[in-house]
Amino acid sequence: MGHLFPTCATFLDGIALLTNAVCDLATVIDSRDCGTEKLAKAGIRQDFQSTLDAPGRVPRIRFSALSPTDLAMGTQEKLEAAATRAAQEVHAGVVLLTAGSAVQLTGAYHEITAVKLAQQLNCPVVAVPAHCFSGDHLDGYSAALEALIQAMPITTQPVEPGTVGIIGMPFDRNEADEVANLRELERLLSGIGLRLVSVLPSGQRFDRFSRILNCEHLIGLPHGAAAAELLGRRLGRPVHMLPLPMGLEGTSKWLAQLAESTATQEDCRKFIEAERSRLCRTLRRPVRELFVGRHLVLAADPHLAVPLTAACTELGFRVLSVLLRSRNPALLEHAAGALRQHSPDTAVTWDQSLPAVAQQWAELAQSGVDLAIGTTAERAAATDLGLPFLELGFPSYVRHALFEAPWMGFQGTLWLADSLYNLLSAQRFLGR
Amino acid sequence: MNEARPIHDMAYHAEWLAKRIQDRSLGLDVTVSFRPDGVVVFMYRRGEARVPVLLAVGRSGATGQNTRFGLLFAAPGVPAEAGSKLAAYTLHHLEKAFPDQPPFWMRRRNQDVAEVGWSATFLQRFCGDLIVPALTCWRDARLGEATFEPDSGLHLPVVDNTPFDLYVQPGDAPASGSIVGHYGALVLAVSQATALRHPLTSYVGYALWLSVPDSAKLFVFDEYNADMEPYQGGAVAADAFLMGDLRDCEAIPAALFGSRGNLAMVYNLDRECANGMKWIPGAIPGTQVDTWAIQPSLEFLRHWNFADLNDLDLVGSGGESRVTSLIQQEASRNPEFYFLFNGCAGHLMGDDVTRCFANAVHDRSRCAPCLGLNSLTPDHDYARMWETLVERTAPPLPRQVVPGRVNLVGYGHPGLKSVQELMAILRSLGIDDVQCLLPTFDLERLPTFTTAQVTLVMPDYRVDESFTRVRPHLCGKVLSPPAPYGVRGTIAWLQTLLAALERPALTQEQETELLGRWGTAGFRATQASGSPYRAAFIASPAYLQHDTSHIRCGVDLPAVLSEQGFTLTLGVLPSQRGRVPRLPASVLARWRVADSGPAGAAWGNVVWGEAGETPEGLIARCAAPLVYSEWECDDRVLAAGMMPFSYADFEMGFGGALRTLERMQSLVEVRFSRCGSGF
């Protein structure tokens, strides 16, 4: 019936993730004070390097701490007080205002408050309309990034030839895996003669966002597509909207598509060829030995699920089912369509509860499932069945990255294969 | 909205609405008018008699008090029965007037009341045809004149320091698609300055906000103003985590779920609210920090039902119908107890979960007890829940004490290794009728609670708060001895219990036998092999003044550390004004430290913070390998090359004392952290 706790993260989780990804952003949630776990979810549990909250530091996510009466009589004064305090204590480069579900229900309006506070605090203050009742973490992340792009001052800057800026990076933590993704993107672009100058967000301060203004080429990734489009509109320049670069084929296409208008086609072709040759040498044995024909179930957000499914299929896996971790109809429709086109036999579900996922995976396991990929939210379903589990995406409370290993690009394909091989190899050793 | 028409043509709207209200089934005529203050008046007439029913926004007809909510009510002075009937009649027809946008609040409210409230969100369904025209007549000059345009729908400029345009566009339903079931009308407010888009609710909220006079705005209160101890707070530890949530009623089902009982849990919540829930896992393997505590277990989630309120529900059927069906679904399992919870959103909508229960379960005389709580209602917490449980499960009065029966309150989850060991020790002493309560409850054993000869309560203020309400129901003795941490602490605790049970005290031989059986000989050996170690506790002078500052979550730190062979160094932070005050002798005695040196110098077991000194500086000067911190993996301590420890590292009982000592020694001896200090 769908009335059990969902695995899909919420709108405010997305806001918290984005806050974590911009180190001087202070976010004030207009709500009661019962959401403090959000700090733990996007920060402490998800990210060992998080600065959302830490001993001796002030928390960067605040609550207006409303009483029940405030919900009826107005929240503005408490919101302003909390935002003022947050801006001052955090030394915020930018302050973001949004609302919890109860305040959204009362129809609170924050934009005027944001303008008033920006004048008082002498720092950008932006309001993000809350979508707690229907949005998910992707909506929250995207909306918050869009608001920051809107708040970014646009000045006329000289464009540096051959430079690239990326908007919409799914930077869900400051740990080494996300840092490695940045390095891999830098390496990929360098391989086709381009220089990566700015990635939004990537853990940097808000004032560093302006470096993207110097970039000759702008790339929009799906996690911040709206923000990328907005920046393109504000700058009056085209933005290359691209999916996440994952897998051999996916990364090759990503580079080729980019090179069509930004780089020398021949250089790009040579780079891709060299990389694919390198990877194939490493991967041919694991693919033949353990991957081909293995059954896999997967749970990921729609932006990640499509390229990840393609990458797994390309390695020889049969993806039996994909759970799309979203409740955004447009995203779901698009991703489901892409998955149907790419692997028509794959069962696609979305926005499931953990018990429902467990039931579906258990039914599939009766005819054989070898492996599951998902987030912490689905881990218990795999554990219940004794399935090897690779944790990828938000939340990732169990797997942490202590050294730089990307999951994007060609190197990310190696990491994926490495992780899956070792899980399956250990299972084989146990005779399963 | 397919033809352009002036937005201020109120006669048009009045006529449109009157046509939908009028059906003559009551033999009444009705006219509709819009008052300048935004109130829609439905005037019912029969002959000369007139009964006005008002639909108001942002104003209560009954009290005259300003609120954010809209109300439908009979005008003051109308006889109650007639008013109620006509309000119900109006609601019925309004519902029919908006068939694809059923205003559920009308249907379920008109059964027995005449005055109806709804929140601003619901108004969005009326905005295009009713409310916005009314508001544009009503409110201030900041609202520009609105127009309908065939292409873009309703266009309403809002003139303010952040001007924005409001558009209400007809929705385009998708042609097909298995995923997308419905697209509602596209309603956008677009800021002229920032091009940000807002849902229409923001606008309505804004308009309603304008209606609240400044005098009605409340005082400013910011809880972040409160001073926090730099080293206390933020702990997420096994027992402590459970204890810390005792005052949050939402955690109750998890406590009950841990029992053998069959519990039905139904929450009237949206996802965001559910996502902020404090979860308690069903069982905890040890005392180490359970980092997955915020992720509920699969088994728990299989039994946890919630309404999953979304935008459409808020406007459509609301939470009550879904909660009712979930209760019915749960009732088929014949649960022993129902727990119903109404979150903020449900409460604001006026949902009533206990009424849902009444509707869902017809024969309540044969039904299991039900507890329904509201998140916005004070006094709905663990204490209240526990009292309710006891009232409904206790044997009838007069009750008699059952000799030898013991309650352990607040000692932790029965699955904890140290709690199981305590129970085993008690069994070895012939005390086998023992019940552990708080933070979890055993529904099957709960009826025996009130008749225990002795109830031992963990000395912790959170436990005490929860216990207060049920204390009068007990007919036996209630004691709160120091918790059984450390070998000596455990023996003292056992002696207290035996005395309360009026049994002979432990003899020397019994003590020796117990210590031998629980491996505490190893404790002595381990203790002896260790060199004297130092552990530091950093706190402000104000904190140290508290009588129980040395006891954290039941652990008497100086006593237990001393038994383990540790010397305690007390690091006293400078006060906010930079002064370094003296500590009274009683404080020093409590902490078992000496202070005879001048301020600012390390002397004996106290290190005084210097004016302006940071906690990190003081940590370094304490020079102890272990520093107490309830922040998980406190980087201030780790960066100084020291190891943080907290009450989460301490276990109860004899075996627990040994494991604690080994853990503390491991923490001291780990060489890793010192390798990286200063980096």
XYZ file of N, CA, C and O in Angstrom, chain A residues 25-27 39 51-54 56-62 85-86 89-90, chain B residues 224 228 631:
88
model
N 28.070 27.976 3.655
C 26.617 28.178 3.527
C 25.934 27.835 4.845
O 26.179 26.767 5.417
N 25.132 28.757 5.339
C 24.327 28.486 6.537
C 22.870 28.361 6.106
O 22.370 29.201 5.359
N 22.225 27.301 6.540
C 20.832 27.081 6.162
C 19.943 27.165 7.392
O 20.266 26.577 8.424
N 21.220 16.984 10.484
C 22.645 17.269 10.600
C 23.434 15.976 10.601
O 24.475 15.851 9.970
N 31.554 19.602 7.629
C 31.666 20.757 8.528
C 30.282 21.277 8.911
O 30.148 22.398 9.383
N 29.269 20.458 8.685
C 27.913 20.895 9.059
C 27.816 21.105 10.557
O 27.168 22.007 11.045
N 28.436 20.213 11.279
C 28.412 20.310 12.727
C 29.639 19.572 13.241
O 29.985 18.520 12.732
N 30.286 20.120 14.182
C 31.450 19.453 14.751
C 31.711 20.081 16.100
O 31.321 21.221 16.349
N 33.088 22.179 18.905
C 33.825 23.437 18.848
C 33.391 24.336 17.709
O 33.855 25.454 17.583
N 32.513 23.822 16.849
C 32.019 24.647 15.741
C 30.531 24.884 15.930
O 29.868 24.122 16.612
N 30.055 25.899 15.258
C 28.618 26.127 15.329
C 27.952 25.382 14.175
O 28.522 25.294 13.095
N 26.778 24.842 14.396
C 26.136 24.097 13.307
C 25.735 25.016 12.160
O 25.324 26.150 12.385
N 25.880 24.504 10.953
C 25.534 25.318 9.783
C 24.095 25.122 9.348
O 23.612 25.791 8.455
N 23.414 24.164 9.938
C 21.973 24.054 9.682
C 21.265 24.403 10.980
O 21.552 23.821 12.026
N 20.375 25.363 10.901
C 19.673 25.843 12.086
C 18.168 25.676 11.903
O 17.691 25.522 10.789
N 21.524 35.019 13.612
C 22.513 34.346 14.450
C 23.384 33.390 13.617
O 24.593 33.328 13.780
N 22.726 32.673 12.717
C 23.475 31.725 11.877
C 24.497 32.461 11.029
O 25.660 32.055 10.944
N 27.358 33.730 13.384
C 28.182 32.710 14.039
C 28.956 31.855 13.046
O 30.069 31.438 13.301
N 28.330 31.580 11.918
C 28.987 30.730 10.920
C 29.944 31.553 10.059
O 30.785 31.014 9.378
N 18.982 28.664 20.405
C 20.428 28.553 20.242
C 21.162 29.530 21.151
O 22.369 29.522 21.249
N 25.945 26.181 25.879
C 26.142 24.733 25.854
C 27.517 24.408 26.402
O 28.480 25.100 26.129
N 31.097 14.061 22.263
C 31.036 14.166 20.802
C 31.703 12.929 20.242
O 32.827 12.607 20.609
